[in-house]
mmCIF file of C-alpha atoms in Angstrom:
data_model
loop_
_atom_site.group_PDB
_atom_site.id
_atom_site.type_symbol
_atom_site.label_atom_id
_atom_site.label_comp_id
_atom_site.label_asym_id
_atom_site.label_seq_id
_atom_site.Cartn_x
_atom_site.Cartn_y
_atom_site.Cartn_z
ATOM 1 C CA LEU A 1 -60.053 14.203 -0.378
ATOM 2 C CA PHE A 2 -61.612 10.890 0.674
ATOM 3 C CA GLY A 3 -59.121 8.048 1.116
ATOM 4 C CA VAL A 4 -57.030 5.752 3.313
ATOM 5 C CA TYR A 5 -53.930 7.228 4.969
ATOM 6 C CA MET A 6 -51.022 5.831 6.989
ATOM 7 C CA TYR A 7 -48.114 7.295 8.983
ATOM 8 C CA SER A 8 -44.894 7.821 7.014
ATOM 9 C CA THR A 9 -41.448 8.280 8.552
ATOM 10 C CA GLU A 10 -40.370 10.077 5.375
ATOM 11 C CA GLY A 11 -41.429 13.688 5.599
ATOM 12 C CA SER A 12 -41.983 13.513 9.375
ATOM 13 C CA ASN A 13 -39.863 15.106 12.087
ATOM 14 C CA SER A 14 -41.919 13.685 14.935
ATOM 15 C CA ALA A 15 -44.434 10.954 15.763
ATOM 16 C CA PRO A 16 -47.597 10.638 17.899
ATOM 17 C CA TRP A 17 -45.737 9.211 20.912
ATOM 18 C CA LYS A 18 -43.254 12.119 20.852
ATOM 19 C CA VAL A 19 -46.120 14.616 20.881
ATOM 20 C CA ASP A 20 -47.735 12.885 23.860
ATOM 21 C CA GLY A 21 -44.310 12.842 25.533
ATOM 22 C CA ALA A 22 -44.014 16.602 25.074
ATOM 23 C CA MET A 23 -47.470 17.079 26.597
ATOM 24 C CA LYS A 24 -46.384 15.114 29.678
ATOM 25 C CA ALA A 25 -43.020 16.907 29.899
ATOM 26 C CA TYR A 26 -44.862 20.235 29.879
ATOM 27 C CA GLY A 27 -47.110 19.163 32.745
ATOM 28 C CA LEU A 28 -50.115 18.301 30.568
ATOM 29 C CA SER A 29 -50.289 14.588 31.356
ATOM 30 C CA ASN A 30 -54.038 14.741 32.064
ATOM 31 C CA GLN A 31 -54.860 15.439 28.424
ATOM 32 C CA VAL A 32 -56.346 12.733 26.231
ATOM 33 C CA GLY A 33 -53.507 11.468 24.025
ATOM 34 C CA PHE A 34 -53.255 9.137 21.067
ATOM 35 C CA LEU A 35 -54.002 5.919 22.978
ATOM 36 C CA GLY A 36 -56.832 7.476 24.977
ATOM 37 C CA LEU A 37 -58.523 8.629 21.786
ATOM 38 C CA TYR A 38 -57.888 5.575 19.606
ATOM 39 C CA MET A 39 -58.145 2.628 22.003
ATOM 40 C CA PRO A 40 -61.952 2.745 22.444
ATOM 41 C CA ALA A 41 -62.319 2.305 18.671
ATOM 42 C CA PHE A 42 -59.794 -0.534 18.490
ATOM 43 C CA ARG A 43 -61.464 -2.323 21.403
ATOM 44 C CA GLU A 44 -64.655 -2.580 19.326
ATOM 45 C CA SER A 45 -62.959 -5.169 17.105
ATOM 46 C CA ASP A 46 -62.057 -8.655 18.390
ATOM 47 C CA ALA A 47 -59.304 -8.881 15.763
ATOM 48 C CA SER A 48 -57.744 -5.603 16.924
ATOM 49 C CA VAL A 49 -57.935 -6.659 20.569
ATOM 50 C CA SER A 50 -56.161 -9.931 19.745
ATOM 51 C CA ILE A 51 -53.379 -8.093 17.899
ATOM 52 C CA ILE A 52 -52.905 -5.638 20.757
ATOM 53 C CA GLU A 53 -52.708 -8.476 23.288
ATOM 54 C CA TRP A 54 -50.137 -10.217 21.079
ATOM 55 C CA ILE A 55 -48.022 -7.028 21.035
ATOM 56 C CA LYS A 56 -48.283 -6.756 24.831
ATOM 57 C CA GLN A 57 -47.208 -10.362 25.350
ATOM 58 C CA GLY A 58 -44.243 -9.914 23.030
ATOM 59 C CA ALA A 59 -43.132 -6.798 24.893
ATOM 60 C CA MET A 60 -43.397 -8.459 28.303
ATOM 61 C CA ALA A 61 -41.403 -11.445 27.036
ATOM 62 C CA ARG A 62 -38.632 -8.980 26.140
ATOM 63 C CA LEU A 63 -39.029 -7.249 29.530
ATOM 64 C CA ALA A 64 -40.032 -4.085 27.667
ATOM 65 C CA SER A 65 -42.854 -1.660 28.368
ATOM 66 C CA ALA A 66 -46.126 -3.130 27.081
ATOM 67 C CA GLN A 67 -47.720 0.322 26.842
ATOM 68 C CA ASP A 68 -44.819 1.772 24.850
ATOM 69 C CA ALA A 69 -44.853 -1.228 22.521
ATOM 70 C CA VAL A 70 -48.595 -0.912 21.862
ATOM 71 C CA PHE A 71 -48.296 2.851 21.413
ATOM 72 C CA SER A 72 -45.511 2.723 18.831
ATOM 73 C CA PHE A 73 -47.106 -0.213 16.992
ATOM 74 C CA LEU A 74 -50.560 1.342 16.694
ATOM 75 C CA ALA A 75 -49.202 4.764 15.797
ATOM 76 C CA THR A 76 -47.209 3.394 12.866
ATOM 77 C CA ARG A 77 -49.393 0.443 11.809
ATOM 78 C CA HIS A 78 -52.891 1.926 11.830
ATOM 79 C CA GLN A 79 -54.695 3.188 8.763
ATOM 80 C CA ALA A 80 -57.158 6.067 8.875
ATOM 81 C CA HIS A 81 -60.085 6.313 6.474
ATOM 82 C CA VAL A 82 -61.143 9.944 6.097
ATOM 83 C CA MET A 83 -64.378 11.329 4.657
ATOM 84 C CA PHE A 84 -66.071 14.720 4.663
ATOM 85 C CA ASP A 85 -69.833 15.012 4.570
ATOM 86 C CA PRO A 86 -72.459 17.656 5.454
ATOM 87 C CA ASN A 87 -74.947 16.611 8.131
ATOM 88 C CA SER A 88 -78.715 17.170 7.995
ATOM 89 C CA SER A 89 -78.179 20.785 9.070
ATOM 90 C CA GLY A 90 -75.734 21.432 6.236
ATOM 91 C CA MET A 91 -72.729 21.580 8.572
ATOM 92 C CA LEU A 92 -69.553 19.978 7.198
ATOM 93 C CA CYS A 93 -68.444 16.970 9.264
ATOM 94 C CA THR A 94 -65.347 14.830 9.188
ATOM 95 C CA GLN A 95 -65.795 11.106 9.664
ATOM 96 C CA ILE A 96 -62.763 8.963 10.489
ATOM 97 C CA HIS A 97 -62.522 5.176 10.732
ATOM 98 C CA VAL A 98 -59.396 3.286 11.808
ATOM 99 C CA ARG A 99 -58.019 -0.236 11.447
ATOM 100 C CA ILE A 100 -54.764 -2.098 12.048
ATOM 101 C CA LEU A 101 -52.613 -3.187 9.098
ATOM 102 C CA LEU A 102 -50.054 -5.874 9.865
ATOM 103 C CA PRO A 103 -46.753 -5.878 7.920
ATOM 104 C CA GLN A 104 -46.497 -8.123 4.853
ATOM 105 C CA MET A 105 -44.130 -10.429 6.740
ATOM 106 C CA LEU A 106 -47.077 -11.139 9.048
ATOM 107 C CA GLY A 107 -49.517 -11.665 6.214
ATOM 108 C CA GLY A 108 -50.665 -8.085 5.677
ATOM 109 C CA PHE A 109 -53.824 -8.747 7.714
ATOM 110 C CA LYS A 110 -56.269 -5.832 8.024
ATOM 111 C CA SER A 111 -58.640 -5.593 10.969
ATOM 112 C CA PRO A 112 -62.204 -4.350 10.337
ATOM 113 C CA TRP A 113 -62.846 -0.621 10.078
ATOM 114 C CA MET A 114 -64.033 0.915 13.364
ATOM 115 C CA ARG A 115 -65.384 4.454 13.563
ATOM 116 C CA LEU A 116 -63.102 6.748 15.526
ATOM 117 C CA MET A 117 -65.210 9.891 15.297
ATOM 118 C CA LYS A 118 -67.773 11.880 13.359
ATOM 119 C CA LEU A 119 -67.494 15.558 14.163
ATOM 120 C CA PRO A 120 -68.637 18.897 12.772
ATOM 121 C CA VAL A 121 -65.689 21.200 12.053
ATOM 122 C CA ASP A 122 -67.498 24.316 13.279
ATOM 123 C CA GLY A 123 -65.704 24.925 16.569
ATOM 124 C CA SER A 124 -67.818 22.475 18.559
ATOM 125 C CA GLU A 125 -66.155 20.698 21.447
ATOM 126 C CA ILE A 126 -64.830 17.166 20.852
ATOM 127 C CA LYS A 127 -66.413 15.289 23.757
ATOM 128 C CA GLU A 128 -64.125 12.255 23.299
ATOM 129 C CA ALA A 129 -61.034 14.429 23.793
ATOM 130 C CA ARG A 130 -62.123 16.286 26.942
ATOM 131 C CA GLY A 131 -59.420 16.175 29.597
ATOM 132 C CA VAL A 132 -59.583 16.699 33.347
ATOM 133 C CA ASN A 133 -59.290 20.476 33.027
ATOM 134 C CA SER A 134 -59.346 20.981 29.279
ATOM 135 C CA MET A 135 -61.543 20.877 26.203
ATOM 136 C CA VAL A 136 -60.821 20.586 22.487
ATOM 137 C CA ARG A 137 -62.578 22.454 19.680
ATOM 138 C CA LEU A 138 -62.298 21.633 15.966
ATOM 139 C CA VAL A 139 -62.414 24.347 13.301
ATOM 140 C CA GLY A 140 -62.342 23.735 9.541
ATOM 141 C CA HIS A 141 -60.930 26.226 7.044
ATOM 142 C CA TRP A 142 -60.410 26.219 3.288
ATOM 143 C CA THR A 143 -57.039 27.427 2.041
ATOM 144 C CA GLY A 144 -58.196 28.814 -1.294
ATOM 145 C CA GLN A 145 -56.779 25.810 -3.129
ATOM 146 C CA GLU A 146 -59.339 23.514 -4.736
ATOM 147 C CA GLU A 147 -57.914 20.209 -3.470
ATOM 148 C CA GLU A 148 -56.766 21.274 -0.028
ATOM 149 C CA PHE A 149 -58.663 21.537 3.231
ATOM 150 C CA LYS A 150 -57.518 22.114 6.809
ATOM 151 C CA PHE A 151 -58.967 21.718 10.235
ATOM 152 C CA THR A 152 -57.375 22.789 13.491
ATOM 153 C CA ALA A 153 -57.951 21.452 16.991
ATOM 154 C CA PHE A 154 -57.596 24.033 19.761
ATOM 155 C CA PHE A 155 -56.829 22.621 23.224
ATOM 156 C CA CYS A 156 -58.054 25.090 25.856
ATOM 157 C CA GLY A 157 -58.379 25.226 29.615
ATOM 158 C CA VAL A 158 -61.946 24.782 30.852
ATOM 159 C CA GLU A 159 -61.738 27.580 33.413
ATOM 160 C CA ASP A 160 -59.705 30.223 31.574
ATOM 161 C CA ASN A 161 -60.305 29.145 27.934
ATOM 162 C CA ILE A 162 -56.597 29.800 27.221
ATOM 163 C CA CYS A 163 -55.197 27.736 24.343
ATOM 164 C CA PHE A 164 -52.147 25.686 25.340
ATOM 165 C CA HIS A 165 -51.873 23.389 22.320
ATOM 166 C CA THR A 166 -52.901 23.381 18.651
ATOM 167 C CA ARG A 167 -52.980 20.652 16.009
ATOM 168 C CA THR A 168 -53.642 21.314 12.331
ATOM 169 C CA TRP A 169 -54.364 18.661 9.702
ATOM 170 C CA THR A 170 -53.864 19.678 6.069
ATOM 171 C CA PHE A 171 -55.654 17.330 3.673
ATOM 172 C CA THR A 172 -54.544 17.049 0.054
ATOM 173 C CA SER A 173 -55.110 14.453 -2.635
ATOM 174 C CA ASP A 174 -52.010 12.452 -1.639
ATOM 175 C CA ALA A 175 -51.307 13.092 2.047
ATOM 176 C CA ILE A 176 -52.320 14.498 5.398
ATOM 177 C CA ARG A 177 -49.803 16.819 7.035
ATOM 178 C CA HIS A 178 -50.259 16.910 10.830
ATOM 179 C CA GLN A 179 -48.594 19.917 12.495
ATOM 180 C CA GLY A 180 -48.808 21.399 15.937
ATOM 181 C CA GLN A 181 -47.164 23.063 18.862
ATOM 182 C CA VAL A 182 -47.295 22.525 22.613
ATOM 183 C CA PHE A 183 -47.012 25.657 24.766
ATOM 184 C CA LYS A 184 -45.416 25.418 28.195
ATOM 185 C CA THR A 185 -45.931 29.086 29.034
ATOM 186 C CA ALA A 186 -46.872 32.178 27.085
ATOM 187 C CA VAL A 187 -43.227 33.324 26.881
ATOM 188 C CA GLU A 188 -41.308 30.075 26.311
ATOM 189 C CA GLU A 189 -40.664 28.602 22.870
ATOM 190 C CA PRO A 190 -43.208 25.832 22.233
ATOM 191 C CA TYR A 191 -42.465 22.292 21.125
ATOM 192 C CA ARG A 192 -43.210 22.226 17.390
ATOM 193 C CA TYR A 193 -43.799 19.058 15.405
ATOM 194 C CA SER A 194 -44.908 17.817 12.012
ATOM 195 C CA TYR A 195 -45.633 14.350 10.716
ATOM 196 C CA LEU A 196 -47.031 12.952 7.517
ATOM 197 C CA MET A 197 -49.693 10.387 6.692
ATOM 198 C CA ARG A 198 -49.530 9.335 3.062
ATOM 199 C CA ARG A 199 -52.547 8.298 1.027
ATOM 200 C CA GLN A 200 -52.391 4.567 0.340
ATOM 201 C CA GLU A 201 -55.775 3.613 -1.064
ATOM 202 C CA GLU A 202 -58.958 5.023 -2.520
ATOM 203 C CA ALA A 203 -61.911 5.428 -0.183
ATOM 204 C CA ASP A 204 -63.674 2.230 0.874
ATOM 205 C CA VAL A 205 -66.940 2.101 -1.088
ATOM 206 C CA THR A 206 -68.717 0.383 1.821
ATOM 207 C CA LEU A 207 -67.867 3.230 4.211
ATOM 208 C CA VAL A 208 -68.730 5.865 1.620
ATOM 209 C CA GLY A 209 -72.104 4.154 1.223
ATOM 210 C CA LEU A 210 -72.791 4.722 4.936
ATOM 211 C CA LEU A 211 -72.573 8.514 4.627
ATOM 212 C CA GLY A 212 -75.741 10.208 5.816
ATOM 213 C CA GLU A 213 -77.117 7.131 7.593
ATOM 214 C CA ASP A 214 -76.726 8.655 11.061
ATOM 215 C CA ASP A 215 -78.784 11.667 10.015
ATOM 216 C CA GLU A 216 -81.573 9.429 8.778
ATOM 217 C CA GLU A 217 -81.947 7.547 12.034
#
């Protein structure tokens, strides 16, 4: 299930910015969204920072929203490199790196890989995704199929531990299906979404070679 994946409009009925929009519409604007989670990783690369600034300048020249322009560009033009690896305690972890891929008309430039996260999928809290009054826990689960694995993020209130949002990623040999629902109240129909990231490349051998290094340090 290792590989490089990218957002695909085909097979998707939503997109990251629509999900964040639903969170805000339901009064959950304090939660860490796509940009809040991804931007720290992109800022680690000078090339990525330059591209983002270029997008901002282009948006401002058109009198458009710079934030919206960066959001939609990064959501559709980033690649995610996904690996699974047990840590020194034998707990399965997911390790995700991200980079920006420019369109072919702009040379097809790829920024360097930057690590987004390395997390155990055992229900531990994702520190990077903690909101003002919320926490996120990641749980992995096999589906019984040999080449399919899922993990689900549960967004819960810190004080009451009530889940108000879920996101499930289903990993197969050719795609990642990202599905979720945002609850406004316990009795109202939630906002449901699904979008697809298709596998584009085999795993990067350099990143695969780094597996286990953190546990050795």
